[in-house]
Amino acid sequence: MTLVEPSDFPVAWPSPDAAELLWEHDAMHNPEQLLPLEQSFATLSMTDGFVRAARTYELPIEAVRTLFVRGWPYQATVPTSADPIELDAQASRAHQRLVAEFPGLGVLWSKQVLPEVEAELAMIGAPLACLDGTALADRFADATARFVRIWELHFLVVLPAYTVLSEFDELYRELFEEATSLDSLQLLIGQPNLTTILAEELWALAHRASPQVRDVLVDRPTAKVEAALDGVDGAASFRADLAAFLDRWGERIDMWDRISLPTWQEAPEVVIGQLRDLVLTPNDQSPSASMTRARKIAEEETTAARAKLAGYPAEVRALFEERLWQARTATVVTEDHGHFIDFGTLPRLRRLALTAGGILARTGSIDLPDDVFHLDLATVVDNLRAPGDARVVVRTSRRELAAGATQVPPPTLGKMPQHRPAYSVSRYQSKFFGEAPPSANDGGELRGFPGSPGRATGTARIISSLTDADRLAPGDVLVCTTAAPSWTSLFSTVAAVVTDTGGPLSHCAVVARELGIPAVVGTQHASTSISDGQRIEVHGNTGVVYLR
Amino acid sequence: MLNEAVQWLDAERALDVRRVGGKAVGLATLNRRFDVPPGFVVATEPTCSNSDRVAAAYAALGERCGEPEPAVAVRSSAVDEDTGDSSFAGQHETLLNVRGLEALTGAIEVCIASASSPGAVAYRRSKGLGSSTGMAVLVQAMVIADVSVVGFSANPLDETRFEIVINANWGLGPSLVGGTVTPDEVVVARGPDALFVKSRQTSDKTRMTVALDLGVAEVPVPRALRLAACLDDRAAISTAQLIVDAAAALGRPVDVEAAWAADRLHLLQARPIVATRACSQQS
């Protein structure tokens, strides 16, 4: 069955068999177009990194392919077999392999994966001064190999981690037939992880500032804050505080795969913009106050679950406790890994890319250093070794991206397969990535999935980046395609969150639950159906957004 | 000792079957040698009110169990039940996980009334018995079973073979004896020195009975446990040994209901097998 190809979204298939695959656009991780160099690394993380981990767990995945249509990323999975029975059988075996990892997951992350990731990151991020084109080309080759290994490690730990969460949720709902996924996941909240710790540190940065500095943060537009601090009481210690914060947390880029975007260190206005709203938010909504409340909820729900299970067989109670403990470990792992892997690799690759851009601009291969992002990895490396003229390539890339910039990429392209295995990875994927919402959206309401319980009403702001988030005022409702982990601090100040993408296990839902704000995820259309400035009512428990 | 209207299973005097029914007498006999949940029988007494005696007995049971209002299992024990010719299996009432005197009193009334249920009346007629000669009610401390077992001291398909056939499921007895679930089956045979597991069949056990705050309910078995064997070899052999011993104590082939809780095996019921030809003991 061929999927509809919108007439304004032509696809140049790289080969005839490519058109036979199911290609999906992962708007949750890639809500925007990717530039060619970004495409190269995004591709490697999946075609090489992911596939190696998939093989380790014996998943029925032969290969992953990527396709970029005017910058819009698509991905297709090639299964190991065309036979549905064989696929399901292999998927079951893979499930057992993943379940076998559950008990040792915490150790796998902290003692095996994380140390190796940090070592690889250190090598990728080693100093780049005084390298000529050839030496830098060698560094790229080295960095690429390490990058692939880091992403293999990513999936080695993330695949079982998300499977644990999915299994716990399913066990809970088997045991308590009336329960929803929100109910089960409430037992897991309240554990500090790097996402919530980042939010707390940002909060602390805002609240440690002197009253005068805080006034500047609140009153001045973000771009004018730096200059306005001169001579203000407490400015020196605030600047020192900010510098220390950026030292610790500033090596980050705010969206997956986007090495062409500046880091927080390079563009601290992004941090300053978040501080304003934090200053205006009362203490009882601080991340640590929210986490304390979350911990209490988790304890109460756990006690209630244990009481209901008191008359159940010992084996059932033991299974519940085991999965609960494993799921709590997994929750921390699913948040922490991103800070090191998903986002830790990006600034280091960016530095490599900018250094290469400098060299290529000097040799005349490209006009400006920043043009380097418009070349794919092979072209960069080739031109470093043997300078050529890549300016046409840059111009073509810019043109393609401009053509794609006004388009809305269809969620899928190609052909729907006859059979998709119902195995655990795809079950957790649909909880993570979301599925089509339960029923069609109609005029007055928008349906998605429950992400975090509670109800709130507020003014909707359609936000596409942290810089854009400057427009948010405390009490607004954040509406976006996706919310990356670095957007966490916004969750302390908004009344609710609504997203296009994701399911109950997505980062947005997880963080919303930790910080105790209502969230509806996976609506598919919120960012285009809701108007900026519109009053909306968010019902987290039912997954419905009412539009006024 | 207590008034005859209420008789304890561990009373020193033998119980009067005309007052307490075959089930209770059987359990009292077994109680001397086996781990039978402690309890008492409310004897048939059509004219007197038993409520004070029941209240006192329930309080005494509470003291024995170490909690003031213990959870109990309330079961019928008809005077001519389980006498070897008629088992009345499935005809009379059983109420599980009853707690509190008021609930207990209500449960006893339900059990007594079950003697006149249409099914029970029809069963009597089919066996050539007269109308009910009385219904006693057994009240015993509730065993919250991790695994319930039923077993036969002889293979119902071929009694010449020395084999104990055990069926097991997670949780309490009803889902096992009710026939809604395909249980695990373990066949234990007698070897030259000891009992051994001859064969086992582990089934997909989809549902189990669990104790709620009050009462019981049938619920799904978590996927991860459906295909897990309820009884390991050690437990199967212990169960078989219990069955063999119960048959010896009663002097005839028996079908046994028992429950594993916290690694202890409790005997709940031991009935003489009514028909030794191939027929299901479960309704």
XYZ file of N, CA and C in Angstrom, chain B residues 78-202:
375
model
N -22.138 -30.562 55.199
C -23.435 -31.246 55.324
C -23.256 -32.568 56.040
N -24.281 -32.946 56.735
C -24.176 -34.132 57.577
C -23.839 -35.367 56.773
N -24.405 -35.492 55.576
C -24.063 -36.674 54.796
C -23.054 -36.372 53.683
N -22.337 -35.294 53.810
C -21.365 -34.917 52.788
C -20.053 -35.649 53.002
N -19.380 -35.950 51.918
C -18.047 -36.540 52.004
C -18.027 -37.812 52.833
N -19.092 -38.579 52.722
C -19.103 -39.818 53.503
C -18.632 -40.990 52.680
N -18.170 -40.706 51.488
C -17.654 -41.814 50.693
C -18.593 -42.199 49.578
N -19.852 -41.996 49.802
C -20.804 -42.320 48.744
C -21.247 -41.066 48.000
N -21.176 -39.983 48.698
C -21.628 -38.753 48.049
C -20.682 -37.630 48.472
N -20.215 -36.908 47.535
C -19.231 -35.884 47.892
C -19.834 -34.499 47.956
N -20.945 -34.302 47.300
C -21.573 -32.976 47.242
C -20.608 -31.897 46.735
N -19.574 -32.377 46.056
C -18.576 -31.387 45.633
C -19.232 -30.320 44.773
N -18.995 -29.083 45.140
C -19.507 -27.979 44.343
C -20.965 -27.652 44.580
N -21.613 -28.420 45.466
C -23.046 -28.162 45.653
C -23.299 -27.104 46.710
N -22.372 -27.045 47.665
C -22.637 -26.149 48.782
C -21.701 -24.952 48.743
N -21.951 -24.051 49.677
C -21.266 -22.763 49.595
C -19.906 -22.744 50.260
N -19.039 -21.934 49.695
C -17.771 -21.610 50.346
C -17.591 -20.106 50.242
N -17.302 -19.469 51.347
C -17.015 -18.027 51.297
C -15.630 -17.797 51.866
N -14.813 -17.116 51.093
C -13.417 -16.955 51.482
C -13.106 -15.535 51.918
N -12.146 -15.430 52.788
C -11.617 -14.131 53.233
C -12.724 -13.265 53.836
N -13.445 -13.881 54.750
C -14.488 -13.172 55.477
C -13.869 -12.602 56.738
N -14.184 -11.359 57.014
C -13.557 -10.745 58.189
C -14.593 -9.972 58.989
N -14.552 -10.118 60.304
C -15.490 -9.381 61.150
C -16.681 -10.242 61.510
N -17.208 -10.033 62.731
C -18.276 -10.913 63.234
C -19.539 -10.782 62.398
N -19.870 -9.567 62.003
C -21.102 -9.374 61.237
C -21.030 -10.117 59.895
N -19.898 -9.964 59.230
C -19.733 -10.659 57.953
C -19.752 -12.162 58.160
N -19.149 -12.607 59.264
C -19.098 -14.035 59.545
C -20.507 -14.594 59.760
N -21.292 -13.886 60.521
C -22.667 -14.334 60.776
C -23.440 -14.447 59.461
N -23.285 -13.449 58.608
C -23.960 -13.487 57.318
C -23.494 -14.666 56.482
N -22.186 -14.924 56.504
C -21.625 -16.017 55.720
C -22.165 -17.360 56.199
N -22.279 -17.514 57.522
C -22.807 -18.763 58.083
C -24.233 -18.980 57.603
N -25.008 -17.906 57.598
C -26.405 -18.034 57.142
C -26.472 -18.467 55.687
N -25.600 -17.912 54.863
C -25.578 -18.283 53.446
C -25.261 -19.761 53.290
N -24.312 -20.247 54.071
C -23.930 -21.657 53.972
C -25.070 -22.571 54.391
N -25.735 -22.198 55.466
C -26.841 -23.021 55.947
C -27.944 -23.057 54.896
N -28.214 -21.926 54.290
C -29.283 -21.852 53.287
C -28.956 -22.680 52.060
N -27.676 -22.895 51.806
C -27.322 -23.606 50.577
C -27.778 -25.057 50.596
N -28.112 -25.579 51.782
C -28.614 -26.949 51.843
C -29.903 -27.087 51.074
N -30.657 -25.988 50.979
C -31.919 -26.083 50.249
C -31.842 -25.509 48.852
N -30.637 -25.351 48.348
C -30.533 -24.831 46.979
C -31.040 -25.890 46.001
N -31.589 -25.474 44.866
C -32.128 -26.454 43.897
C -31.107 -27.511 43.490
N -29.856 -27.079 43.319
C -28.833 -28.030 42.908
C -28.591 -29.094 43.966
N -28.557 -28.623 45.219
C -28.306 -29.569 46.317
C -29.466 -30.549 46.455
N -30.674 -30.009 46.327
C -31.868 -30.869 46.435
C -31.862 -31.924 45.333
N -31.541 -31.505 44.124
C -31.517 -32.449 42.994
C -30.448 -33.508 43.213
N -29.301 -33.080 43.751
C -28.197 -34.016 44.000
C -28.631 -35.086 44.996
N -29.298 -34.654 46.063
C -29.772 -35.604 47.071
C -30.681 -36.643 46.438
N -31.597 -36.152 45.650
C -32.575 -37.063 45.019
C -31.845 -38.073 44.151
N -30.827 -37.566 43.405
C -30.124 -38.466 42.492
C -29.340 -39.537 43.238
N -28.977 -39.239 44.456
C -28.217 -40.215 45.241
C -29.116 -41.056 46.132
N -30.394 -40.847 46.024
C -31.317 -41.623 46.843
C -31.305 -41.205 48.304
N -30.859 -40.003 48.571
C -30.856 -39.523 49.958
C -32.155 -38.806 50.243
N -32.496 -38.779 51.485
C -33.691 -38.039 51.860
C -33.417 -36.554 51.865
N -34.319 -35.787 52.391
C -34.079 -34.346 52.445
C -32.980 -34.080 53.467
N -32.464 -32.881 53.438
C -31.277 -32.551 54.229
C -31.474 -32.855 55.710
N -30.488 -33.507 56.267
C -30.544 -33.793 57.698
C -29.795 -32.741 58.494
N -29.353 -31.700 57.840
C -28.699 -30.622 58.590
C -27.450 -30.144 57.899
N -27.172 -28.893 58.149
C -26.011 -28.287 57.536
C -25.168 -27.650 58.628
N -23.973 -28.158 58.794
C -23.035 -27.508 59.706
C -22.128 -26.605 58.889
N -21.493 -25.674 59.571
C -20.651 -24.712 58.862
C -19.269 -24.681 59.489
N -18.278 -24.876 58.663
C -16.885 -24.848 59.094
C -16.340 -23.437 59.000
N -15.701 -22.993 60.058
C -15.062 -21.669 60.026
C -13.597 -21.878 60.375
N -12.724 -21.554 59.455
C -11.300 -21.771 59.692
C -10.493 -20.541 59.336
N -9.343 -20.446 59.956
C -8.438 -19.343 59.619
C -8.127 -19.402 58.136
N -8.116 -18.245 57.514
C -7.917 -18.151 56.081
C -6.447 -18.335 55.729
N -6.182 -19.171 54.751
C -4.813 -19.303 54.257
C -4.714 -18.496 52.962
N -3.861 -17.491 52.934
C -3.679 -16.702 51.707
C -2.638 -17.445 50.883
N -3.131 -18.247 49.985
C -2.246 -19.168 49.279
C -1.411 -18.460 48.216
N -0.152 -18.824 48.142
C 0.689 -18.411 47.014
C 0.415 -19.354 45.843
N 0.297 -20.627 46.172
C -0.002 -21.643 45.160
C -1.040 -22.583 45.750
N -2.080 -22.871 45.000
C -3.070 -23.857 45.430
C -2.866 -25.148 44.672
N -3.080 -26.234 45.379
C -2.897 -27.531 44.732
C -4.101 -28.416 44.998
N -4.430 -29.240 44.028
C -5.344 -30.353 44.254
C -4.616 -31.592 43.771
N -4.896 -32.689 44.448
C -4.185 -33.896 44.038
C -4.979 -35.129 44.376
N -4.663 -36.182 43.665
C -5.327 -37.465 43.887
C -4.277 -38.457 44.312
N -4.686 -39.297 45.295
C -3.694 -40.247 45.788
C -3.543 -41.423 44.849
N -4.395 -41.479 43.852
C -4.202 -42.495 42.818
C -4.470 -41.816 41.495
N -3.834 -42.242 40.477
C -4.079 -41.658 39.171
C -5.515 -41.974 38.772
N -6.353 -40.960 38.587
C -7.773 -41.237 38.323
C -8.005 -42.029 37.045
N -7.007 -42.039 36.174
C -7.191 -42.783 34.942
C -6.775 -44.248 35.098
N -5.936 -44.524 36.074
C -5.481 -45.907 36.242
C -4.985 -46.100 37.669
N -5.896 -46.594 38.512
C -5.565 -46.627 39.930
C -4.536 -47.684 40.293
N -4.179 -48.547 39.307
C -3.188 -49.558 39.671
C -1.785 -48.960 39.716
N -1.604 -47.849 39.019
C -0.267 -47.249 39.050
C -0.125 -46.392 40.282
N 1.035 -46.519 40.974
C 1.204 -45.643 42.119
C 1.698 -44.294 41.634
N 0.742 -43.447 41.423
C 1.112 -42.114 40.977
C 0.218 -41.099 41.649
N 0.818 -40.004 42.071
C 0.021 -38.899 42.597
C -0.070 -37.860 41.493
N -1.257 -37.494 41.122
C -1.434 -36.473 40.094
C -1.801 -35.166 40.777
N -0.983 -34.173 40.579
C -1.183 -32.880 41.239
C -1.454 -31.812 40.197
N -2.474 -31.019 40.446
C -2.721 -29.823 39.638
C -2.451 -28.606 40.503
N -1.838 -27.594 39.900
C -1.476 -26.405 40.683
C -1.734 -25.137 39.903
N -2.082 -24.105 40.627
C -2.215 -22.769 40.019
C -1.749 -21.740 41.027
N -1.450 -20.570 40.557
C -1.124 -19.447 41.430
C -2.370 -19.055 42.213
N -2.137 -18.588 43.409
C -3.229 -17.999 44.173
C -4.102 -19.015 44.891
N -5.319 -18.562 45.238
C -6.235 -19.368 46.046
C -6.952 -20.417 45.207
N -7.638 -21.292 45.909
C -8.229 -22.467 45.291
C -9.281 -22.312 44.216
N -10.209 -21.346 44.331
C -11.345 -21.343 43.396
C -11.004 -21.411 41.914
N -10.002 -20.680 41.462
C -9.715 -20.724 40.025
C -9.203 -22.103 39.636
N -8.640 -22.818 40.598
C -8.102 -24.136 40.318
C -9.212 -25.163 40.258
N -10.097 -25.123 41.249
C -11.147 -26.142 41.263
C -12.324 -25.738 40.382
N -12.411 -24.474 40.051
C -13.536 -23.997 39.253
C -13.464 -24.369 37.801
N -12.315 -24.773 37.329
C -12.204 -25.226 35.942
C -12.031 -24.118 34.919
N -11.822 -22.868 35.353
C -11.669 -21.795 34.361
C -10.240 -21.704 33.837
N -9.331 -22.331 34.561
C -7.917 -22.193 34.205
C -7.346 -23.576 33.923
N -6.452 -23.645 32.959
C -5.714 -24.892 32.755
C -4.514 -24.867 33.684
N -4.511 -25.725 34.708
C -3.433 -25.647 35.682
C -2.200 -26.417 35.246
N -1.113 -26.231 35.986
C 0.064 -27.085 35.815
C -0.298 -28.493 36.289
N 0.337 -29.466 35.679
C 0.147 -30.831 36.168
C 1.498 -31.447 36.453
N 1.617 -32.023 37.636
C 2.859 -32.713 37.982
C 2.477 -34.125 38.439
N 3.115 -35.125 37.884
C 2.856 -36.502 38.291
C 4.046 -36.983 39.114
N 3.754 -37.374 40.332
C 4.809 -37.855 41.232
C 4.627 -39.355 41.399
N 5.699 -40.083 41.239
C 5.611 -41.545 41.352
C 6.491 -42.017 42.491
N 6.272 -43.276 42.862
C 7.074 -43.814 43.952
C 8.237 -44.570 43.357
N 9.438 -44.146 43.730
C 10.627 -44.879 43.292
C 11.032 -45.867 44.362
N 12.146 -46.566 44.155
C 12.587 -47.559 45.139
C 12.867 -46.920 46.503
N 13.403 -45.730 46.531
C 13.729 -45.108 47.817
C 12.788 -43.976 48.181
N 12.330 -43.293 47.200
C 11.607 -42.064 47.526
C 10.649 -41.712 46.408
N 9.838 -40.712 46.686
C 8.975 -40.168 45.639
C 9.830 -39.355 44.674
N 9.437 -39.338 43.423
C 10.146 -38.499 42.449
C 9.141 -37.954 41.443
N 9.527 -36.867 40.812
C 8.668 -36.252 39.802
C 8.818 -37.033 38.509
N 7.722 -37.644 38.088
C 7.786 -38.482 36.883
C 7.582 -37.653 35.624
N 6.653 -36.718 35.707
C 6.437 -35.861 34.530
C 5.794 -34.569 34.993
N 5.948 -33.534 34.158
C 5.267 -32.294 34.489
C 4.841 -31.596 33.205
N 3.719 -30.937 33.299
C 3.217 -30.151 32.182
C 2.886 -28.772 32.714
N 3.610 -27.778 32.207
C 3.370 -26.413 32.668
C 2.447 -25.729 31.674
